[in-house]
Coordinates of C-alpha atoms in Angstrom, one line a residue:
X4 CA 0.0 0.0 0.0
X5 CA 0.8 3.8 -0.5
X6 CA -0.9 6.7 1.7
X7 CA -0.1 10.6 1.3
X8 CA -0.7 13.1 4.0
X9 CA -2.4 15.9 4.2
X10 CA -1.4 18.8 6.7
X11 CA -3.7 21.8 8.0
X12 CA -2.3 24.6 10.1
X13 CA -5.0 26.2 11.0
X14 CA -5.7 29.4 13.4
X15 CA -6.3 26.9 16.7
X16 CA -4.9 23.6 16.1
X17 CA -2.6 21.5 13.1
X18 CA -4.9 18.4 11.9
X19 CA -3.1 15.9 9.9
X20 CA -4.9 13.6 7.9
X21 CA -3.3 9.6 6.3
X22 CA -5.1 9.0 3.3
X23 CA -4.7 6.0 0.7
X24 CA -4.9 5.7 -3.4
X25 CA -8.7 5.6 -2.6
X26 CA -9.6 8.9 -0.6
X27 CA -10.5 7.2 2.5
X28 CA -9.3 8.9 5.9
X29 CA -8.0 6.2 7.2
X30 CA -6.5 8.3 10.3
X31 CA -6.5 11.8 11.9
X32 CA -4.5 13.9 14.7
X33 CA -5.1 16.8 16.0
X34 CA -2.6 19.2 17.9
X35 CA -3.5 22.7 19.4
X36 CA -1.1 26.0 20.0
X37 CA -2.2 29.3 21.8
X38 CA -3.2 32.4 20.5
X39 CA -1.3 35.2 22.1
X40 CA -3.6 38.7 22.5
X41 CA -1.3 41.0 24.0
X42 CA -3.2 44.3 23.0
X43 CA -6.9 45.0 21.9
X44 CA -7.0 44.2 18.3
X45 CA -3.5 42.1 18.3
X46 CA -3.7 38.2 17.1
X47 CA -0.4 36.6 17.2
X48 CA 1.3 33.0 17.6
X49 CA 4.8 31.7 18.2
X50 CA 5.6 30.1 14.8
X51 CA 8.2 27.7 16.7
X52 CA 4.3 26.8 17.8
X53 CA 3.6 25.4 15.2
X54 CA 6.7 23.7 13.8
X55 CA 6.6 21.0 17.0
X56 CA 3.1 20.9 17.1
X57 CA 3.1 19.8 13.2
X58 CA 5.7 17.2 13.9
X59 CA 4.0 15.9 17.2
X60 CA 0.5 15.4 15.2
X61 CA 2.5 13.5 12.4
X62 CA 4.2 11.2 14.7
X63 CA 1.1 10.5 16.6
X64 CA -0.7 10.0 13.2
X65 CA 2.4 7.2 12.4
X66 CA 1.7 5.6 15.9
X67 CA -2.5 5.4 15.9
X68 CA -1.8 3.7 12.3
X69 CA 1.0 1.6 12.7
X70 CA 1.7 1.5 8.8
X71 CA 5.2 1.4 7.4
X72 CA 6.7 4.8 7.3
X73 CA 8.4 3.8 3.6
X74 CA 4.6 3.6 2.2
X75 CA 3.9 7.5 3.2
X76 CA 4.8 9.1 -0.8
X77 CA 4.7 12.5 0.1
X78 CA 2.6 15.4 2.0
X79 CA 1.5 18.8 1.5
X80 CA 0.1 21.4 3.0
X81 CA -3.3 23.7 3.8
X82 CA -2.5 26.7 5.5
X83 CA -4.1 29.9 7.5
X84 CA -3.9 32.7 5.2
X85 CA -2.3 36.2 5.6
X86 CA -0.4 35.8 9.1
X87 CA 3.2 37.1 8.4
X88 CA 6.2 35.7 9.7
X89 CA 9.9 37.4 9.3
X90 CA 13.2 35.6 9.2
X91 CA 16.6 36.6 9.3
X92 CA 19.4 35.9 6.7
X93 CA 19.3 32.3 8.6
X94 CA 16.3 31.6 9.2
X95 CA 15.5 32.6 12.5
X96 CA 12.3 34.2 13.7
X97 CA 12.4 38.0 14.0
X98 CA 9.1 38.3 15.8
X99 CA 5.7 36.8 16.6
X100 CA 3.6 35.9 13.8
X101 CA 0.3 38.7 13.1
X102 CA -2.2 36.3 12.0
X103 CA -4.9 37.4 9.8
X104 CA -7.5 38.1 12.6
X105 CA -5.1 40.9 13.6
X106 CA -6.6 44.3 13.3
X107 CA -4.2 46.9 13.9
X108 CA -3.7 47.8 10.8
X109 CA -6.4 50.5 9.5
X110 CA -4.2 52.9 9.2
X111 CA -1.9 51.0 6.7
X112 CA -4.4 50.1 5.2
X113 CA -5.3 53.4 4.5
X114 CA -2.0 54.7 3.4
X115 CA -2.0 51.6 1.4
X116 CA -5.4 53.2 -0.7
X117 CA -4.1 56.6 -0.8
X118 CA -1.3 55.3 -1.9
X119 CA -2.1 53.4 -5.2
X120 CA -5.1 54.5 -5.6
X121 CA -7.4 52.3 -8.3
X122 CA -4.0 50.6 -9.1
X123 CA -4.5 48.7 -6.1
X124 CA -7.2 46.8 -7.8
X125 CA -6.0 46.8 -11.3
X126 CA -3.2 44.9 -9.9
X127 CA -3.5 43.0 -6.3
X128 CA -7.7 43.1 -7.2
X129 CA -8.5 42.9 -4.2
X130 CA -9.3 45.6 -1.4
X131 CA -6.8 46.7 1.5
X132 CA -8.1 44.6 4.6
X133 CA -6.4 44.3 7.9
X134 CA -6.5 41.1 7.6
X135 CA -4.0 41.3 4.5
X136 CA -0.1 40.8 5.0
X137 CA 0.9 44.2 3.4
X138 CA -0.4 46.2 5.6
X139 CA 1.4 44.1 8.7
X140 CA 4.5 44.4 6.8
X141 CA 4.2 48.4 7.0
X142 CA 2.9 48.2 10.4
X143 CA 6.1 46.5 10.8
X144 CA 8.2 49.1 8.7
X145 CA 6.6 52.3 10.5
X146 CA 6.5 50.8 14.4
X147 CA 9.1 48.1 15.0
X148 CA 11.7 49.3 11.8
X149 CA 14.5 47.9 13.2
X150 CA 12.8 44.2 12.9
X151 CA 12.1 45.1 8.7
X152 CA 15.8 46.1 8.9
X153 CA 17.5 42.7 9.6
X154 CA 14.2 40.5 7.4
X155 CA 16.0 38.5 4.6
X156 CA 12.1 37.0 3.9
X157 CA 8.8 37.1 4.5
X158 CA 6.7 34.1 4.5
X159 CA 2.8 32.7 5.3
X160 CA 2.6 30.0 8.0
X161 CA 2.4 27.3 6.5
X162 CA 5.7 28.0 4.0
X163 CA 7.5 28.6 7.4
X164 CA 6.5 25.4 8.6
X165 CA 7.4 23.6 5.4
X166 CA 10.9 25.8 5.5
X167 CA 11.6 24.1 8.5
X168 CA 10.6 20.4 7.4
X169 CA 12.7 20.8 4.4
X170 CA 14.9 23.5 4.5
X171 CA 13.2 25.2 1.2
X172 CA 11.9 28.3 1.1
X173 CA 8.9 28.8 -1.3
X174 CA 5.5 30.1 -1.3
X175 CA 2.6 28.8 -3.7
X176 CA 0.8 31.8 -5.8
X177 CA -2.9 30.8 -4.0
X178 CA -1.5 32.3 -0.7
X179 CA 0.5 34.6 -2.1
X180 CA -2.6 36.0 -3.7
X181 CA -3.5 37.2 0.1
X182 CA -0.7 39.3 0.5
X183 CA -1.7 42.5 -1.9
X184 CA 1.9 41.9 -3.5
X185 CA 1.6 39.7 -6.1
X186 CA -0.2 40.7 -9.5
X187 CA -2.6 37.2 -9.8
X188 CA -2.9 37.6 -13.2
X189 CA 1.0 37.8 -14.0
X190 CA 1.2 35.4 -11.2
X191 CA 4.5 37.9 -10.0
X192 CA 5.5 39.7 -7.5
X193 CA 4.4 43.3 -8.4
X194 CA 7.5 45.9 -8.5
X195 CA 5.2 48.5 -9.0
X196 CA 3.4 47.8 -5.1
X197 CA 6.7 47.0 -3.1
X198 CA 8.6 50.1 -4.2
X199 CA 5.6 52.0 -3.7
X200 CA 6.4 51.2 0.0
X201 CA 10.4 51.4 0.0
X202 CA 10.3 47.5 -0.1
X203 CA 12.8 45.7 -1.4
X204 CA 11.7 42.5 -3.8
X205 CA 13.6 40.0 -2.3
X206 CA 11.4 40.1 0.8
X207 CA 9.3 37.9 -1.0
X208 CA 10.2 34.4 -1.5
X209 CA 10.2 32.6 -5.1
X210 CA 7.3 31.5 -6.5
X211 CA 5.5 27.8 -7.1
X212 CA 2.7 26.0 -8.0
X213 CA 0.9 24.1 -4.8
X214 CA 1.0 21.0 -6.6
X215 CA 5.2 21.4 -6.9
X216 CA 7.8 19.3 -5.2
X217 CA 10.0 21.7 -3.2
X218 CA 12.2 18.9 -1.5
X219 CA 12.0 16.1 1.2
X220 CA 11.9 16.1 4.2
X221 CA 15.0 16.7 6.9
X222 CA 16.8 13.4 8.4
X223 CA 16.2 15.0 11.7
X224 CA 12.4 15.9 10.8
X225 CA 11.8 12.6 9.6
X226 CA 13.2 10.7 12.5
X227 CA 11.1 12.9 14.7
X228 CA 7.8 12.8 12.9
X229 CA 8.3 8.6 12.3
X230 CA 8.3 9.2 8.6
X231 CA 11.6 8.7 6.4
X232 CA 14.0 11.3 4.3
X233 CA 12.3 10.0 1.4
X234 CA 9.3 11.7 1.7
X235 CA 8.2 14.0 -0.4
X236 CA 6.9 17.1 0.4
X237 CA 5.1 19.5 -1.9
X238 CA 4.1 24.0 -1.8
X239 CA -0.1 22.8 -0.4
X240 CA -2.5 25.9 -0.8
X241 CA -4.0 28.1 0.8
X242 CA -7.0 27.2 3.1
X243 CA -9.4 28.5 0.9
X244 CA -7.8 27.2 -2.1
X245 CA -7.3 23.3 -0.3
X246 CA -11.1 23.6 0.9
X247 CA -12.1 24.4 -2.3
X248 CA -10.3 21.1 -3.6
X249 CA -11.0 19.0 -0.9
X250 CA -14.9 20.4 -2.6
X251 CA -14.1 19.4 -5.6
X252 CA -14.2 23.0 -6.7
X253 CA -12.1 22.3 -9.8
X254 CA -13.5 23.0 -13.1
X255 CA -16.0 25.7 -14.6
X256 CA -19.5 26.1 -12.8
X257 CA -18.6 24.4 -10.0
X258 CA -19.0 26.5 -6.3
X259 CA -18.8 25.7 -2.8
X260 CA -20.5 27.4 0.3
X261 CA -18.7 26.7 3.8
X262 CA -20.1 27.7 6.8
X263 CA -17.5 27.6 9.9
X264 CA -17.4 30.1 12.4
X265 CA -17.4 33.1 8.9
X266 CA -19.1 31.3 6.0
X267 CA -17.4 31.6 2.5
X268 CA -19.1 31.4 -1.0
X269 CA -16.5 30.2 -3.7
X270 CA -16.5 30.0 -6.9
X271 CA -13.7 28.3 -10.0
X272 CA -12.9 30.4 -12.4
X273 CA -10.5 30.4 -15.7
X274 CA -11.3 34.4 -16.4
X275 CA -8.4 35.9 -15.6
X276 CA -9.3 39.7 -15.9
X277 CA -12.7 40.1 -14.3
X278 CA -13.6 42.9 -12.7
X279 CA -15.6 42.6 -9.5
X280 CA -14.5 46.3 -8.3
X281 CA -13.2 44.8 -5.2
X282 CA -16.6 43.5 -3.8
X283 CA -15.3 40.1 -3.6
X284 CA -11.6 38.7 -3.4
X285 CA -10.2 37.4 -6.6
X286 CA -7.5 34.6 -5.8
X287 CA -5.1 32.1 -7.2
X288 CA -6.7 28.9 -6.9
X289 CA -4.1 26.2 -6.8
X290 CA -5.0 23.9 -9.5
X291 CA -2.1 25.7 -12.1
X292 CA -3.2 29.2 -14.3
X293 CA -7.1 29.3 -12.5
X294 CA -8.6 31.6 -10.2
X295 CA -11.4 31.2 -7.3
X296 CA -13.8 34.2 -6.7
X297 CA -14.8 34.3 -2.7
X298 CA -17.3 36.5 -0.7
X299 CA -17.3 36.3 2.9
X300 CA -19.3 36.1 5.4
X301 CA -17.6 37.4 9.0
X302 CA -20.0 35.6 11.4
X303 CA -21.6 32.4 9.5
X304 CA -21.9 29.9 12.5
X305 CA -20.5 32.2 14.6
X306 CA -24.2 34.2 14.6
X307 CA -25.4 31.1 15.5
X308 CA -23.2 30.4 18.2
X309 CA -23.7 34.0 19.6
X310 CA -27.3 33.1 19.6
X311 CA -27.1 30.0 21.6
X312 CA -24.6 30.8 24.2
X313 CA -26.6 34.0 24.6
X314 CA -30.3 32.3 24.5
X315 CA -30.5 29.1 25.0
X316 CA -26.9 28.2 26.6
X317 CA -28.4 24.9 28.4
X318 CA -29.3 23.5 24.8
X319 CA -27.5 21.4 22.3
X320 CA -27.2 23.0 18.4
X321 CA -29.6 19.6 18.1
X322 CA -32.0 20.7 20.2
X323 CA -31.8 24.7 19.3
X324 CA -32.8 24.0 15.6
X325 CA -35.0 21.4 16.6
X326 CA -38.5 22.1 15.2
X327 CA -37.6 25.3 13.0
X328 CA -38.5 22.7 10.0
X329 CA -42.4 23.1 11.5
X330 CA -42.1 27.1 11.1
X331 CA -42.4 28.6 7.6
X332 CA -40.1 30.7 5.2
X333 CA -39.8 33.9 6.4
X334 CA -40.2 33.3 10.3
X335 CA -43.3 34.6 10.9
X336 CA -42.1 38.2 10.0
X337 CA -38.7 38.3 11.3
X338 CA -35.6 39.2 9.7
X339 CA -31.8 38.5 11.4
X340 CA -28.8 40.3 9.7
X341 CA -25.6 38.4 10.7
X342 CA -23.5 41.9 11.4
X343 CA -22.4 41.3 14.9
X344 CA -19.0 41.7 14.2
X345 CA -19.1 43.6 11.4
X346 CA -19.4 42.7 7.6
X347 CA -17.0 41.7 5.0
X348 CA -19.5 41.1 1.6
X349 CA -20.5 42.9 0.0
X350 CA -20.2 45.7 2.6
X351 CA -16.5 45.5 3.8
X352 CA -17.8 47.8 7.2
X353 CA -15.9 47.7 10.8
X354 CA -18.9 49.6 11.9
X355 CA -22.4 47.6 11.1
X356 CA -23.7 45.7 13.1
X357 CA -26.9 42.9 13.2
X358 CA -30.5 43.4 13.6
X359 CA -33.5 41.1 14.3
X360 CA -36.2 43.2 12.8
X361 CA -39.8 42.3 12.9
X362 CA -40.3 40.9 16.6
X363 CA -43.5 40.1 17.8
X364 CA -45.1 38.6 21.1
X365 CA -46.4 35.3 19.0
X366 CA -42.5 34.5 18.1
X367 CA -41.0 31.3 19.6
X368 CA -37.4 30.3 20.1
X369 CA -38.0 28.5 16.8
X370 CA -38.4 31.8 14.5
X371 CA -35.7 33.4 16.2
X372 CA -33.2 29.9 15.5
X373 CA -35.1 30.0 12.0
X374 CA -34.2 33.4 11.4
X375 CA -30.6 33.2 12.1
X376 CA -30.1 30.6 10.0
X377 CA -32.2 32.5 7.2
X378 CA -29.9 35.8 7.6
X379 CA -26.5 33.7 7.4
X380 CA -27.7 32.4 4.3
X381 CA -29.2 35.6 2.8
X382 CA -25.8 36.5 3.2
X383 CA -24.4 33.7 1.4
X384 CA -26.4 34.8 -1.6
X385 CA -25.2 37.8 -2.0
X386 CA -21.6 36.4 -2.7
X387 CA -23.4 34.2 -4.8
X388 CA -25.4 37.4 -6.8
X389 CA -22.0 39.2 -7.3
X390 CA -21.2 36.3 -9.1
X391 CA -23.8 35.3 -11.2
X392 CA -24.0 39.3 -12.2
X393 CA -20.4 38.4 -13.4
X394 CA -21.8 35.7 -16.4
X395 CA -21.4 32.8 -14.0
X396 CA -23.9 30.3 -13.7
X397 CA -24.4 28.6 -10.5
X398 CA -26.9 25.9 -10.5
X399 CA -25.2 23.6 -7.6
X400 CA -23.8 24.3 -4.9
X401 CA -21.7 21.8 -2.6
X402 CA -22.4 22.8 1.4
X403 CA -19.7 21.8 3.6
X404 CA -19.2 22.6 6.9
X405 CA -21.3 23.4 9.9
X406 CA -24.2 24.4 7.4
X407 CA -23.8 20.5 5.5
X408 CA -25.2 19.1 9.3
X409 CA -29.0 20.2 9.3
X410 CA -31.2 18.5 6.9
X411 CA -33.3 21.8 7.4
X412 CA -30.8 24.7 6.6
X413 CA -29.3 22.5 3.8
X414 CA -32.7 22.5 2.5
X415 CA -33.0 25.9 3.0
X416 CA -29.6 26.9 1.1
X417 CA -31.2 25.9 -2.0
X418 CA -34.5 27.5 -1.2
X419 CA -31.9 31.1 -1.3
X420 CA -29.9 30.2 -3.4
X421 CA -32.3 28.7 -6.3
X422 CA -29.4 26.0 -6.8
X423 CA -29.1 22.1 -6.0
X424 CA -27.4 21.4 -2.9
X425 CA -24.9 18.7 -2.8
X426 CA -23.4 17.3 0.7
X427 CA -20.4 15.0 0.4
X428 CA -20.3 11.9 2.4
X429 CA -17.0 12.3 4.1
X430 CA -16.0 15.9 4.3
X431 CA -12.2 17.1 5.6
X432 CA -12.5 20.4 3.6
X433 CA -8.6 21.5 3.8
X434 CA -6.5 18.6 5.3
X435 CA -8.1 16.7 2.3
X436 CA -7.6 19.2 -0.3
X437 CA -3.7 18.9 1.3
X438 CA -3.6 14.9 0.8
X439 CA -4.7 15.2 -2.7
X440 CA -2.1 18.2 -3.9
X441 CA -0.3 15.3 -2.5
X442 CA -1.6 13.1 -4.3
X443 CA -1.4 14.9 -7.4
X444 CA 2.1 15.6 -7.0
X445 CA 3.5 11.9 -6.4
X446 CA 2.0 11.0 -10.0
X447 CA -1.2 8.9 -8.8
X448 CA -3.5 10.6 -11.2
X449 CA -2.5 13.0 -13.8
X450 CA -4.8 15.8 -12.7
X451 CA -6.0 17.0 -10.0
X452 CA -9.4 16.7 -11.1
X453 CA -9.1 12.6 -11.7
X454 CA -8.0 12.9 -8.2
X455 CA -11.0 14.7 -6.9
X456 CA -13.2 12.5 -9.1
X457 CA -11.9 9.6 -7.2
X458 CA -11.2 10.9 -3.4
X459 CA -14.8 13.0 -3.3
X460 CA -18.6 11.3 -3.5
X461 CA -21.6 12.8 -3.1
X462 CA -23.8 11.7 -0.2
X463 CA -27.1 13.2 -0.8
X464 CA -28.9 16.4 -3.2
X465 CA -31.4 18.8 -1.9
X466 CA -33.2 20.5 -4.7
X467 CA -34.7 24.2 -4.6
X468 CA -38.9 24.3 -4.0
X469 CA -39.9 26.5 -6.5
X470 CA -42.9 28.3 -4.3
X471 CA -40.4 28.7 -1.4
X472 CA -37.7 30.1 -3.5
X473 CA -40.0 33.0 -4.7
X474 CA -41.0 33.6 -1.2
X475 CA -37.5 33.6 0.1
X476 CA -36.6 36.1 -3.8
X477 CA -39.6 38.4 -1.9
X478 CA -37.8 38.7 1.7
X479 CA -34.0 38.7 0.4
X480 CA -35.0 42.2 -1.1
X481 CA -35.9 43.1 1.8
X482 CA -33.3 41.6 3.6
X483 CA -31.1 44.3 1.3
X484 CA -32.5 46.8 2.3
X485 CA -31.7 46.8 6.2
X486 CA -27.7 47.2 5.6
X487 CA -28.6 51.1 4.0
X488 CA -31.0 51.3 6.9
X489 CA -29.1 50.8 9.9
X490 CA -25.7 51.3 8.7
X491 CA -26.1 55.6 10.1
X492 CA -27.9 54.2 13.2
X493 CA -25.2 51.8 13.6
X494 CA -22.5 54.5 13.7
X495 CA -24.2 56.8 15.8
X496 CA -23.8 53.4 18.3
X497 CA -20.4 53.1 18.1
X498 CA -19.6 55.4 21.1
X499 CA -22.0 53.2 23.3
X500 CA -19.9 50.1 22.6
X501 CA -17.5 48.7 25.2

């Protein structure tokens, strides 16, 4: 036998998944690191954090399975986007990592728009977010200069963690695309941006495809994982990009809506000079020379979560949602907007925040969980308006994540969205899209799409009810309407906010 590994460094914990030539999970491990808040607004983690905790989850992964290290071919990565890490001529860490959850950096990213101006989006085209490594980098340059000073790279998480596995440095264009340095289009570093900012090019580290071979794995590494030298490791994705191909979100038409904690409509896509004005972000995708367009939501299943620890803390999710299948579309009247922590699409606002509007006396604990789940997904759809309005058709939709684990709201999905539903029978969204770059890479198909074809399966379809989705057409309008509405009201609130 033969097995590939997939690796996920996410924002909490590092999940590591052994897979075989048929896409079945055979094992998992799971290892967490803290989150380090030293300041209001500050999200940071000790990349050494992640190094041992990556090699701890793969050696327990060796142990639980007890296969022969010699059959692991290779493994790559998924990784957290944005979160910059600076080394040294040899490698060392300058400082802690700002992960993309970090917001301290509005006023960069203002300078960062005066700056450039509509450049910005004829070139990076995307928006300047805080969550974006550019504008840490000139946090960086204007607050802790000496540390920019002695930088020989940059790099993401994930292409730190691989540095140290194998020595290499590299970073794959789907993550780079995060950075607002790289022209996705070109698929280059963009001169024109770095000296805009007095930064020097070879801050960034050379480019590759996810699917590439960028070495094996250190004798040291491997003794300490329980793998061999042998094993080959390759660039992995961003974790958009790997949950996107762990989707099977690889060929024209085909879109994905994820609902974690923020939810994320994505979309495949071979255009490579669309225009979406910056009202969604335009990516790499990691299969080689395509794109992914993404709208996010900021609090998906977080809303939800909100809602029960705030309401109904005493109940299971089970029992929360149980019953909202007996109240009709619409809630009886009442309308949730998902703002609570702000918005990201289409209305990339710091300052909104959510509304349950239409409360009456005859409403149950069933409307209101009803509702919630209406407004996350009425937010969904507007990612998925933006685009359609671009010449897209979207007529299914695969639902993965916390919104693939109600029979209701996945019914409800393609009530909003007017588009089948597909759930997949075994879903591991990112650490799978890692095993099959993986995959890909050690030659056992010779796409990644035959790979996909063969690791993914459907597990059941939900199709849109015509009557329902014209009701729910009806109340999305109005659902539109509440952002203009409240978005004065909401400023005015600001000051009263803790």
């Amino acid at each position: 036998m033969s097995y590939v590994i997939g690796v996920d460094l996410g924002t909490s914990a590092v999940k590591t998944v052994l897979v075989d030539r048929s896409g079945h999970v055979l094992y998992e491990a799971s290892e967490a690191y803290p989150l380090y808040q030293p300041k209001a607004g500050y999200s940071e983690q000790n990349p050494e954090d992640w190094v041992q905790q990556t090699i701890v989850s793969l050696r327990k992964l060796m142990e639980i399975s007890g296969i022969n290290p010699a059959e692991v071919e290779g493994l790559s990565f998924s990784g957290q986007m944005h979160g910059l890490v600076l080394v040294d001529a040899e490698g060392s860490v300058l400082r802690p990592a700002i992960l993309w959850n970090d917001t301290r950096t509005t006023a960069q990213c203002r300078k960062i728009e005066n700056t450039l101006g509509q450049d910005l989006l004829s070139i990076a085209r995307n928006r300047a977010l805080e969550g974006f490594t550019l504008p840490k980098i000139l946090w960086v340059q204007e607050n802790e200069p000496e540390i920019l000073d002695q930088a020989a790279l940059f790099l993401l998480p994930k292409d730190y963690v691989r540095y140290r596995l194998t020595g290499d440095y590299a970073m794959d264009y789907s993550d780079a695309a995060g950075t607002l340095l790289l022209d996705p289009a070109a698929k280059s570093w963009s001169e024109q941006i770095a000296n805009a900012f007095s930064l020097p090019l070879s801050l960034c580290p050379k480019l590759v495809e996810s699917f590439d071979l960028v070495g094996t794995l250190l004798p040291e590494v491997a003794e300490d994982a329980g793998l061999t030298p042998q094993t080959k490791v390759f660039a992995g994705g961003a974790d958009n990009a790997c949950g996107a191909i762990g989707a099977g979100i690889l060929s024209e038409g085909k879109t994905m809506s994820s609902i974690g904690t923020s939810g994320v409509v994505l979309s495949y896509e071979e255009r490579k000079n669309l225009d979406f004005e910056g009202k969604v972000h335009f990516f790499n995708h990691s299969e080689k020379d395509a794109y992914y367009i993404m709208g996010v939501t900021l609090a998906a299943g977080y809303s939800l979560t909100w809602f029960k620890d705030t309401f109904a803390k005493d109940l299971s999710f089970d029992l929360l949602l149980q019953g909202i299948d007996q109240v009709p579309a619409g809630s009886g009247g009442l309308l949730f907007t998902p703002y609570i922590v702000g918005e990201r699409t289409p209305h990339p606002d710091a300052n909104i925040r959510g509304s349950f509007i239409g409360m009456d006396a005859s409403h149950t604990l069933q409307h209101f969980g009803r509702s919630v789940l209406e407004g996350i997904t009425f937010s969904l759809r507007e990612s998925i308006d933006i685009i359609r309005g671009a010449g897209k058709t979207i007529s299914e939709v695969i639902s993965i994540g916390g919104g693939a684990k109600n029979e209701t709201w996945l019914q409800m999905q393609a009530d909003i969205f007017n588009a089948k539903i597909i759930k997949l029978e075994s879903e591991q969204g990112p650490a799978m899209g890692a095993a099959i770059l993986a995959a890909y890479g050690c030659g056992w198909f010779d796409s990644l799409q035959e790979v996909a074809a063969a690791f993914i399966r459907p597990a059941k379809t939900y199709d849109p009810n015509p009557e329902t989705a014209a009701s729910y057409d009806k109340l999305f309008a109005l659902y539109q309407e509440v952002y203009g509405q409240t978005r004065e009201l909401n400023e005015k609130l600001a000051e009263y906010r803790s």
